[in-house]
């Protein structure tokens, strides 16, 4: 699994680094544009730690194993850790990008039409936004879903692995920005979607209500889905 995660993250960083050109804070002045740092070799890119991702994955799926959307209602975490998972993930990610103006919010919505469920079921996405410096209107979305099926042995991979990779990416980016005294040029949105297993409801809500169907400023979207195993 570590090899699979490492390969996925390397490909991810090669793609995202071309979009997230960073801005130097040390070479900028109040009267001149901030200078751009261009990455020329792999050493110039952020470095992800697969062991950190694996440890986060192990912790999250061990402590929040059952994560069915819509009926947590303060149930014990060993019965349904859906809400606790979302809280832990957002706290960890905010810590990874601390100092860069990040903001976290829960985006609540209702879902109707589930079989053997109430007529209206509450759900929520979680979004952490890191504002860009030079092109804040240009947005890169990094997403996955955090809910799992009610009876399943696959929730660690589907999609706990994606949630752990998001934490690893945020940590690597935060460490890179601090060590290079930089900020991202474009806005980053780390999102975990709810109610995916029941029909992609969380991402549908995000596109049609949160973004309101206006995708012209979203320059890229990376979906981390089941990255823990090879098919």
Coordinates of N, CA and C in Angstrom, one line a residue:
X1 N 0.8 -1.2 0.0 CA 0.0 0.0 0.0 C 0.9 1.3 0.0
X2 N 2.0 1.2 0.7 CA 2.9 2.4 0.8 C 3.4 2.7 -0.6
X3 N 3.8 1.7 -1.4 CA 4.2 1.9 -2.8 C 3.1 2.5 -3.6
X4 N 1.9 2.0 -3.5 CA 0.8 2.6 -4.2 C 0.5 4.0 -3.9
X5 N 0.6 4.3 -2.6 CA 0.4 5.7 -2.1 C 1.5 6.6 -2.7
X6 N 2.7 6.1 -2.6 CA 3.8 7.0 -3.1 C 3.7 7.3 -4.5
X7 N 3.3 6.3 -5.4 CA 3.2 6.5 -6.8 C 2.1 7.5 -7.1
X8 N 0.9 7.3 -6.4 CA -0.2 8.2 -6.6 C 0.2 9.7 -6.2
X9 N 0.9 9.8 -5.1 CA 1.2 11.2 -4.7 C 2.3 11.8 -5.6
X10 N 3.2 11.0 -6.1 CA 4.2 11.6 -7.0 C 3.5 12.1 -8.3
X11 N 2.6 11.3 -8.8 CA 1.9 11.8 -10.0 C 1.1 13.0 -9.7
X12 N 0.5 13.0 -8.5 CA -0.4 14.1 -8.1 C 0.5 15.4 -8.1
X13 N 1.6 15.4 -7.4 CA 2.4 16.6 -7.3 C 3.0 17.0 -8.6
X14 N 3.3 16.1 -9.5 CA 3.8 16.6 -10.8 C 2.7 17.4 -11.5
X15 N 1.5 16.9 -11.4 CA 0.4 17.6 -12.0 C 0.1 19.0 -11.3
X16 N 0.0 18.9 -10.0 CA -0.5 20.1 -9.3 C 0.6 21.2 -9.2
X17 N 1.8 20.8 -9.3 CA 2.9 21.8 -9.1 C 2.9 22.8 -10.4
X18 N 2.4 22.3 -11.5 CA 2.4 23.1 -12.7 C 1.3 24.2 -12.5
X19 N 0.3 23.9 -11.7 CA -0.8 24.8 -11.5 C -0.6 25.8 -10.3
X20 N 0.2 25.3 -9.3 CA 0.4 26.1 -8.1 C 1.7 26.7 -8.0
X21 N 2.1 27.5 -9.0 CA 3.3 28.3 -9.0 C 3.3 29.1 -7.8
X22 N 4.4 29.1 -7.0 CA 4.4 29.8 -5.7 C 5.0 31.1 -5.8
X23 N 4.8 31.9 -4.8 CA 5.2 33.3 -4.8 C 6.2 33.5 -3.7
X24 N 7.4 34.1 -3.9 CA 8.4 34.4 -2.9 C 7.9 35.5 -2.1
X25 N 8.1 35.4 -0.7 CA 7.8 36.5 0.2 C 9.0 37.3 0.5
X26 N 10.2 36.7 0.3 CA 11.4 37.4 0.7 C 11.9 38.3 -0.4
X27 N 11.6 38.1 -1.6 CA 12.1 38.9 -2.7 C 11.1 40.0 -3.1
X28 N 10.0 40.0 -2.5 CA 9.0 41.0 -2.9 C 9.1 42.3 -2.1
X29 N 8.7 43.4 -2.7 CA 8.6 44.7 -2.0 C 7.2 45.2 -2.1
X30 N 6.9 46.3 -1.4 CA 5.6 46.8 -1.4 C 5.2 47.5 -2.7
X31 N 6.2 47.9 -3.5 CA 6.0 48.6 -4.7 C 6.2 47.7 -6.0
X32 N 6.5 46.5 -5.8 CA 6.8 45.6 -7.0 C 6.1 44.3 -6.8
X33 N 5.7 43.6 -7.9 CA 5.0 42.4 -7.8 C 5.9 41.3 -7.2
X34 N 5.3 40.4 -6.5 CA 6.1 39.3 -5.8 C 6.7 38.4 -6.9
X35 N 7.9 38.0 -6.6 CA 8.6 37.2 -7.6 C 8.1 35.8 -7.7
X36 N 8.3 35.2 -8.8 CA 7.8 33.8 -9.0 C 9.0 32.9 -8.9
X37 N 8.8 31.8 -8.2 CA 9.8 30.7 -8.1 C 9.4 29.6 -9.0
X38 N 10.2 29.2 -9.9 CA 9.9 28.1 -10.8 C 10.6 26.9 -10.4
X39 N 9.9 25.7 -10.4 CA 10.6 24.5 -10.1 C 11.2 23.9 -11.3
X40 N 12.5 23.5 -11.2 CA 13.2 22.9 -12.3 C 13.5 21.5 -12.2
X41 N 13.7 21.0 -11.0 CA 14.0 19.6 -10.8 C 13.0 19.0 -9.7
X42 N 13.0 17.7 -9.6 CA 12.1 17.1 -8.6 C 12.4 17.6 -7.2
X43 N 13.7 18.0 -6.9 CA 14.0 18.5 -5.6 C 13.4 19.8 -5.3
X44 N 12.9 20.5 -6.3 CA 12.2 21.8 -6.2 C 10.7 21.6 -5.8
X45 N 10.2 20.4 -5.9 CA 8.8 20.2 -5.7 C 8.6 19.8 -4.2
X46 N 7.4 20.0 -3.7 CA 7.0 19.5 -2.4 C 7.2 18.0 -2.3
X47 N 7.6 17.5 -1.1 CA 7.8 16.1 -1.0 C 6.8 15.5 0.0
X48 N 6.1 14.5 -0.5 CA 5.1 13.9 0.3 C 5.7 12.8 1.1
X49 N 5.2 12.5 2.3 CA 5.7 11.5 3.2 C 4.7 10.3 3.2
X50 N 4.9 9.2 2.5 CA 3.9 8.1 2.5 C 3.7 7.5 3.8
X51 N 4.7 7.5 4.7 CA 4.5 7.0 6.1 C 3.5 7.8 6.9
X52 N 3.6 9.2 6.7 CA 2.6 10.0 7.3 C 1.2 9.7 6.9
X53 N 1.1 9.6 5.5 CA -0.2 9.3 5.0 C -0.8 7.9 5.5
X54 N 0.1 6.9 5.5 CA -0.3 5.6 6.0 C -0.7 5.7 7.5
X55 N 0.1 6.4 8.3 CA -0.3 6.5 9.7 C -1.6 7.2 9.9
X56 N -1.8 8.3 9.1 CA -3.1 9.0 9.2 C -4.3 8.0 8.8
X57 N -4.0 7.3 7.7 CA -5.1 6.4 7.2 C -5.4 5.3 8.3
X58 N -4.3 4.8 8.9 CA -4.5 3.7 9.9 C -5.3 4.3 11.1
X59 N -4.9 5.5 11.5 CA -5.6 6.0 12.7 C -7.1 6.3 12.4
X60 N -7.3 6.9 11.2 CA -8.7 7.4 10.9 C -9.6 6.2 10.7
X61 N -9.2 5.2 10.0 CA -10.1 4.1 9.7 C -10.1 3.1 10.9
X62 N -9.2 3.1 11.8 CA -9.3 2.3 13.0 C -10.2 2.9 14.0
X63 N -10.1 4.2 14.2 CA -10.9 4.9 15.2 C -12.3 5.4 14.7
X64 N -12.4 5.5 13.4 CA -13.7 5.9 12.8 C -14.1 5.0 11.7
X65 N -14.2 3.7 12.1 CA -14.3 2.6 11.1 C -15.7 2.7 10.3
X66 N -16.8 3.0 11.0 CA -18.1 3.0 10.4 C -18.5 4.5 10.2
X67 N -18.8 4.8 8.9 CA -19.0 6.3 8.6 C -20.2 6.4 7.6
X68 N -21.3 5.8 8.0 CA -22.4 6.0 7.1 C -23.0 7.4 7.2
X69 N -23.3 8.0 6.1 CA -23.8 9.4 6.1 C -25.3 9.4 6.6
X70 N -25.6 10.5 7.3 CA -27.0 10.8 7.5 C -27.6 10.3 8.8
X71 N -27.0 9.5 9.6 CA -27.6 9.1 10.9 C -26.7 9.0 12.0
X72 N -25.7 9.9 12.1 CA -24.7 9.8 13.2 C -25.4 10.1 14.5
X73 N -26.0 11.4 14.6 CA -26.9 11.8 15.7 C -26.2 11.5 17.1
X74 N -24.9 11.8 17.1 CA -24.1 11.6 18.3 C -24.0 10.2 18.8
X75 N -24.1 9.3 17.9 CA -23.9 7.9 18.2 C -22.5 7.7 18.7
X76 N -22.2 6.6 19.5 CA -20.8 6.4 19.9 C -20.0 6.2 18.6
X77 N -18.7 6.6 18.8 CA -17.8 6.6 17.6 C -17.6 5.2 17.0
X78 N -17.7 4.1 17.9 CA -17.6 2.8 17.4 C -18.8 2.3 16.7
X79 N -19.9 3.0 16.8 CA -21.1 2.6 16.1 C -21.2 3.4 14.8
X80 N -21.0 4.7 14.8 CA -20.9 5.5 13.6 C -20.0 6.7 13.9
X81 N -18.8 6.6 13.3 CA -17.8 7.7 13.5 C -17.8 8.7 12.4
X82 N -18.9 8.9 11.7 CA -19.0 9.8 10.5 C -18.6 11.2 10.9
X83 N -19.3 11.8 11.9 CA -19.1 13.2 12.3 C -17.7 13.4 12.9
X84 N -17.2 12.4 13.7 CA -15.9 12.5 14.3 C -14.8 12.5 13.3
X85 N -15.0 11.6 12.3 CA -14.0 11.6 11.2 C -13.9 12.9 10.5
X86 N -15.0 13.6 10.2 CA -14.9 14.9 9.6 C -14.3 15.9 10.4
X87 N -14.6 15.9 11.7 CA -13.9 16.9 12.6 C -12.4 16.6 12.7
X88 N -12.0 15.4 12.9 CA -10.6 15.1 13.0 C -9.9 15.5 11.7
X89 N -10.4 15.2 10.6 CA -9.8 15.5 9.3 C -9.6 17.0 9.1
X90 N -10.6 17.8 9.4 CA -10.5 19.2 9.3 C -9.5 19.8 10.2
X91 N -9.5 19.3 11.5 CA -8.5 19.8 12.4 C -7.1 19.5 12.0
X92 N -6.8 18.3 11.5 CA -5.5 18.0 11.1 C -5.1 18.8 9.8
X93 N -6.0 19.0 8.9 CA -5.7 19.7 7.7 C -5.4 21.2 8.0
X94 N -6.2 21.8 8.9 CA -6.0 23.2 9.3 C -4.7 23.3 10.0
X95 N -4.2 22.4 10.7 CA -2.9 22.4 11.4 C -1.8 22.3 10.3
X96 N -2.0 21.5 9.3 CA -1.0 21.4 8.2 C -0.8 22.7 7.5
X97 N -1.8 23.5 7.3 CA -1.7 24.7 6.5 C -1.8 26.0 7.4
X98 N -1.6 25.8 8.7 CA -1.6 26.9 9.6 C -0.7 28.0 9.2
X99 N -1.1 29.3 9.2 CA -0.3 30.4 8.9 C -0.5 30.9 7.5
X100 N -1.4 30.3 6.7 CA -1.6 30.7 5.3 C -3.0 31.2 5.1
X101 N -3.7 31.6 6.1 CA -5.0 32.2 6.0 C -6.1 31.2 5.6
X102 N -5.9 30.0 6.0 CA -6.9 28.9 5.6 C -8.2 29.1 6.5
X103 N -9.3 28.8 5.9 CA -10.6 28.8 6.5 C -11.3 27.5 6.3
X104 N -12.0 27.0 7.3 CA -12.7 25.7 7.2 C -14.2 26.0 7.4
X105 N -15.0 25.3 6.7 CA -16.5 25.4 6.8 C -17.1 24.1 6.5
X106 N -18.3 23.9 7.2 CA -19.1 22.8 6.9 C -20.3 23.3 6.0
X107 N -20.5 22.5 5.0 CA -21.6 22.9 4.0 C -22.7 21.9 4.1
X108 N -23.7 22.2 4.9 CA -24.8 21.2 5.2 C -25.8 21.2 4.1
X109 N -26.4 20.1 3.9 CA -27.5 19.9 2.9 C -28.3 18.7 3.3
X110 N -29.5 18.6 2.7 CA -30.4 17.5 2.9 C -30.5 16.6 1.7
X111 N -30.7 15.3 2.0 CA -30.8 14.3 0.9 C -32.2 13.6 1.1
X112 N -32.9 13.4 0.0 CA -34.2 12.7 0.0 C -34.1 11.5 -0.9
X113 N -34.9 10.5 -0.6 CA -35.1 9.4 -1.5 C -34.3 8.2 -1.1
X114 N -33.6 8.2 0.0 CA -32.9 7.0 0.4 C -33.9 5.9 0.8
X115 N -33.6 4.7 0.5 CA -34.4 3.6 0.9 C -34.2 3.3 2.4
X116 N -35.3 3.0 3.1 CA -35.3 2.6 4.5 C -34.6 3.7 5.3
X117 N -34.8 4.9 4.9 CA -34.3 6.1 5.7 C -35.4 7.1 5.8
X118 N -35.3 8.1 6.7 CA -36.3 9.1 6.8 C -36.4 9.9 5.5
X119 N -37.5 10.6 5.4 CA -37.8 11.3 4.1 C -36.7 12.3 3.8
X120 N -36.1 12.9 4.8 CA -35.0 13.9 4.6 C -33.9 13.5 5.5
X121 N -32.7 13.4 5.0 CA -31.5 12.9 5.7 C -30.5 14.0 5.7
X122 N -30.0 14.5 6.8 CA -29.0 15.5 6.9 C -27.6 15.0 6.5
X123 N -26.8 15.8 5.8 CA -25.5 15.5 5.4 C -24.7 16.8 5.3
X124 N -23.3 16.6 5.2 CA -22.5 17.9 5.1 C -21.2 17.5 4.4
X125 N -20.7 18.5 3.6 CA -19.4 18.5 3.1 C -18.5 19.3 4.0
X126 N -17.2 19.1 3.9 CA -16.3 19.9 4.7 C -15.3 20.5 3.7
X127 N -15.0 21.8 3.8 CA -14.1 22.5 2.8 C -13.1 23.3 3.6
X128 N -11.8 23.1 3.3 CA -10.7 24.0 3.8 C -10.2 24.8 2.6
X129 N -10.2 26.1 2.7 CA -9.7 26.9 1.6 C -8.5 27.6 2.0
X130 N -7.4 27.5 1.2 CA -6.2 28.3 1.3 C -6.2 29.3 0.2
X131 N -6.2 30.6 0.5 CA -6.4 31.6 -0.5 C -5.1 31.8 -1.3
X132 N -5.2 32.0 -2.6 CA -4.1 32.3 -3.5 C -3.6 33.7 -3.3
X133 N -2.4 34.0 -3.7 CA -1.8 35.3 -3.6 C -2.0 36.2 -4.8
X134 N -1.6 35.7 -6.0 CA -1.7 36.5 -7.2 C -2.9 36.2 -8.1
X135 N -3.5 35.0 -8.0 CA -4.7 34.7 -8.8 C -5.7 34.0 -7.8
X136 N -6.2 34.7 -6.9 CA -7.1 34.1 -5.9 C -8.4 33.6 -6.5
X137 N -8.7 34.2 -7.7 CA -10.0 33.8 -8.4 C -9.8 32.5 -9.1
X138 N -8.6 32.0 -9.3 CA -8.4 30.7 -9.9 C -8.3 29.7 -8.9
X139 N -9.1 28.7 -9.0 CA -9.2 27.7 -7.9 C -8.8 26.3 -8.3
X140 N -8.1 25.6 -7.5 CA -7.7 24.2 -7.7 C -8.4 23.4 -6.6
X141 N -9.3 22.5 -6.9 CA -10.0 21.7 -6.0 C -9.4 20.3 -5.8
X142 N -9.1 19.9 -4.6 CA -8.6 18.6 -4.3 C -9.7 17.9 -3.4
X143 N -10.3 16.8 -4.0 CA -11.5 16.3 -3.3 C -11.4 14.8 -3.2
X144 N -12.3 14.3 -2.3 CA -12.6 12.9 -2.1 C -13.8 12.8 -1.2
X145 N -14.3 11.6 -1.0 CA -15.5 11.5 -0.1 C -15.1 10.8 1.2
X146 N -15.8 11.1 2.3 CA -15.4 10.5 3.6 C -16.4 9.5 4.1
X147 N -17.6 9.4 3.6 CA -18.6 8.5 4.1 C -18.3 7.1 3.6
X148 N -18.8 6.1 4.3 CA -18.7 4.7 3.9 C -20.0 4.0 3.9
X149 N -20.0 2.8 3.3 CA -21.2 2.0 3.3 C -21.5 1.5 4.7
X150 N -22.8 1.3 5.0 CA -23.2 0.8 6.3 C -22.5 -0.5 6.7
X151 N -22.5 -1.4 5.8 CA -21.9 -2.7 6.0 C -20.8 -2.9 4.9
X152 N -19.6 -2.7 5.3 CA -18.5 -2.8 4.3 C -17.2 -3.0 4.9
X153 N -16.3 -3.7 4.3 CA -14.9 -3.8 4.7 C -14.0 -3.0 3.9
X154 N -14.6 -2.2 3.0 CA -13.7 -1.4 2.0 C -13.5 0.0 2.4
X155 N -14.1 0.5 3.5 CA -14.1 1.9 3.8 C -12.7 2.5 4.0
X156 N -11.7 1.6 4.4 CA -10.4 2.1 4.5 C -9.8 2.6 3.2
X157 N -10.1 1.9 2.1 CA -9.7 2.3 0.8 C -10.7 3.2 0.1
X158 N -12.0 3.0 0.4 CA -13.1 3.7 -0.2 C -13.9 4.5 0.8
X159 N -13.5 5.7 1.2 CA -12.3 6.4 0.5 C -11.4 7.0 1.6
X160 N -11.2 6.2 2.7 CA -10.3 6.7 3.7 C -8.9 7.0 3.1
X161 N -8.5 6.2 2.1 CA -7.2 6.5 1.5 C -7.1 7.8 0.8
X162 N -8.2 8.3 0.2 CA -8.3 9.6 -0.4 C -8.2 10.7 0.6
X163 N -8.9 10.5 1.7 CA -8.8 11.5 2.8 C -7.4 11.6 3.4
X164 N -6.8 10.5 3.6 CA -5.4 10.5 4.1 C -4.4 11.2 3.1
X165 N -4.6 10.9 1.8 CA -3.8 11.5 0.8 C -3.9 13.1 0.9
X166 N -5.2 13.5 1.0 CA -5.4 15.0 1.1 C -4.6 15.6 2.3
X167 N -4.6 14.9 3.4 CA -3.8 15.4 4.6 C -2.3 15.4 4.2
X168 N -1.9 14.3 3.6 CA -0.5 14.3 3.2 C -0.1 15.4 2.2
X169 N -0.9 15.7 1.3 CA -0.7 16.8 0.3 C -0.6 18.1 1.1
X170 N -1.6 18.3 1.9 CA -1.7 19.6 2.7 C -0.4 19.8 3.5
X171 N 0.0 18.7 4.2 CA 1.2 18.8 5.0 C 2.4 19.1 4.2
X172 N 2.6 18.4 3.0 CA 3.7 18.6 2.2 C 3.7 20.0 1.6
X173 N 2.6 20.5 1.2 CA 2.5 21.9 0.7 C 2.8 22.9 1.8
X174 N 2.3 22.7 3.0 CA 2.5 23.6 4.1 C 4.0 23.7 4.4
X175 N 4.6 22.5 4.5 CA 6.1 22.5 4.8 C 6.9 23.2 3.7
X176 N 6.5 23.0 2.5 CA 7.2 23.6 1.4 C 7.0 25.1 1.4
X177 N 5.8 25.6 1.6 CA 5.6 27.0 1.7 C 6.4 27.7 2.8
X178 N 6.5 27.0 4.0 CA 7.2 27.6 5.1 C 8.7 27.6 4.8
X179 N 9.2 26.5 4.3 CA 10.7 26.4 4.1 C 11.1 27.3 3.0
X180 N 10.3 27.6 2.0 CA 10.6 28.5 0.9 C 10.1 29.9 1.0
X181 N 9.5 30.2 2.2 CA 8.9 31.5 2.4 C 8.0 31.9 1.3
X182 N 7.0 31.1 1.0 CA 6.1 31.3 -0.1 C 4.7 31.1 0.2
X183 N 3.8 31.6 -0.6 CA 2.4 31.3 -0.6 C 2.0 30.7 -1.9
X184 N 0.8 30.0 -2.0 CA 0.4 29.6 -3.3 C -0.1 30.7 -4.1
X185 N 0.1 30.6 -5.4 CA -0.4 31.7 -6.3 C -1.9 31.6 -6.5
X186 N -2.4 30.3 -6.6 CA -3.8 30.1 -6.8 C -4.5 29.6 -5.6
X187 N -5.8 29.7 -5.5 CA -6.5 29.3 -4.3 C -6.7 27.8 -4.3
X188 N -6.5 27.2 -3.2 CA -6.6 25.7 -3.0 C -7.9 25.4 -2.2
X189 N -8.7 24.5 -2.6 CA -9.8 24.0 -1.8 C -9.7 22.5 -1.6
X190 N -9.4 22.2 -0.3 CA -9.5 20.8 0.1 C -10.9 20.4 0.5
X191 N -11.5 19.5 -0.1 CA -12.9 19.2 0.1 C -13.1 17.7 0.4
X192 N -13.9 17.3 1.4 CA -14.3 15.9 1.6 C -15.9 16.0 1.4
X193 N -16.3 15.1 0.5 CA -17.7 15.1 0.1 C -18.5 14.0 1.0
X194 N -19.7 14.3 1.3 CA -20.5 13.4 2.0 C -21.5 12.7 1.1
X195 N -22.0 11.5 1.6 CA -23.1 10.8 0.9 C -22.8 10.4 -0.5
X196 N -21.5 10.0 -0.7 CA -21.1 9.6 -2.1 C -21.6 8.2 -2.3
X197 N -21.6 7.3 -1.3 CA -22.0 5.9 -1.5 C -23.4 5.8 -1.9
X198 N -24.3 6.8 -1.5 CA -25.7 6.7 -1.8 C -26.1 7.3 -3.1
X199 N -25.1 7.9 -3.9 CA -25.4 8.4 -5.2 C -24.7 9.7 -5.5
X200 N -23.5 10.0 -5.0 CA -22.7 11.2 -5.3 C -23.5 12.5 -4.9
X201 N -24.2 12.4 -3.8 CA -25.0 13.6 -3.4 C -24.1 14.7 -2.9
X202 N -23.0 14.4 -2.2 CA -22.2 15.5 -1.7 C -21.5 16.3 -2.9
X203 N -21.0 15.6 -3.8 CA -20.3 16.3 -4.9 C -21.4 17.0 -5.8
X204 N -22.6 16.4 -5.9 CA -23.7 17.1 -6.7 C -24.1 18.4 -6.0
X205 N -24.2 18.3 -4.7 CA -24.5 19.6 -4.0 C -23.4 20.6 -4.1
X206 N -22.2 20.2 -4.1 CA -21.1 21.1 -4.2 C -21.1 21.8 -5.5
X207 N -21.3 21.1 -6.6 CA -21.3 21.6 -7.9 C -22.5 22.5 -8.1
X208 N -23.6 22.1 -7.7 CA -24.9 22.9 -8.1 C -25.3 23.9 -7.0
X209 N -24.8 23.8 -5.8 CA -25.2 24.8 -4.8 C -24.0 25.6 -4.3
X210 N -23.0 24.9 -3.9 CA -21.8 25.6 -3.3 C -21.1 26.4 -4.4
X211 N -20.8 25.8 -5.5 CA -20.2 26.5 -6.7 C -21.3 27.1 -7.5
X212 N -22.5 26.7 -7.4 CA -23.7 27.2 -8.1 C -23.6 27.1 -9.6
X213 N -22.9 25.9 -10.0 CA -22.8 25.6 -11.4 C -21.8 26.5 -12.2
X214 N -21.2 27.4 -11.5 CA -20.2 28.3 -12.1 C -18.8 27.7 -12.0
X215 N -18.3 27.0 -13.0 CA -17.0 26.4 -12.9 C -15.9 27.1 -13.6
X216 N -16.2 28.2 -14.2 CA -15.2 28.9 -15.0 C -13.9 29.2 -14.3
X217 N -13.9 29.4 -13.0 CA -12.7 29.8 -12.2 C -12.0 28.6 -11.6
X218 N -12.6 27.4 -11.8 CA -12.0 26.2 -11.3 C -11.1 25.7 -12.4
X219 N -9.8 25.8 -12.2 CA -8.8 25.5 -13.3 C -8.4 24.0 -13.3
X220 N -8.7 23.3 -12.1 CA -8.4 21.9 -12.1 C -9.1 21.3 -10.9
X221 N -9.4 20.0 -11.0 CA -10.0 19.3 -9.9 C -9.4 17.9 -9.8
X222 N -8.8 17.6 -8.7 CA -8.1 16.3 -8.5 C -9.0 15.4 -7.5
X223 N -9.5 14.3 -8.0 CA -10.3 13.4 -7.2 C -9.5 12.2 -6.7
X224 N -9.3 12.1 -5.4 CA -8.6 11.0 -4.8 C -9.6 9.9 -4.4
X225 N -9.7 8.9 -5.2 CA -10.7 7.9 -5.0 C -10.0 6.5 -5.0
X226 N -10.1 5.8 -3.9 CA -9.6 4.4 -3.8 C -8.1 4.3 -4.3
X227 N -7.2 5.1 -3.6 CA -5.8 5.1 -4.1 C -5.0 4.1 -3.3
X228 N -5.5 3.3 -2.5 CA -4.7 2.4 -1.6 C -4.4 1.1 -2.2
X229 N -5.0 0.7 -3.3 CA -4.7 -0.6 -3.9 C -4.6 -0.5 -5.4
X230 N -3.9 -1.5 -5.9 CA -3.8 -1.5 -7.4 C -4.8 -2.5 -8.0
X231 N -5.3 -2.2 -9.1 CA -6.3 -3.1 -9.7 C -5.7 -3.8 -10.9

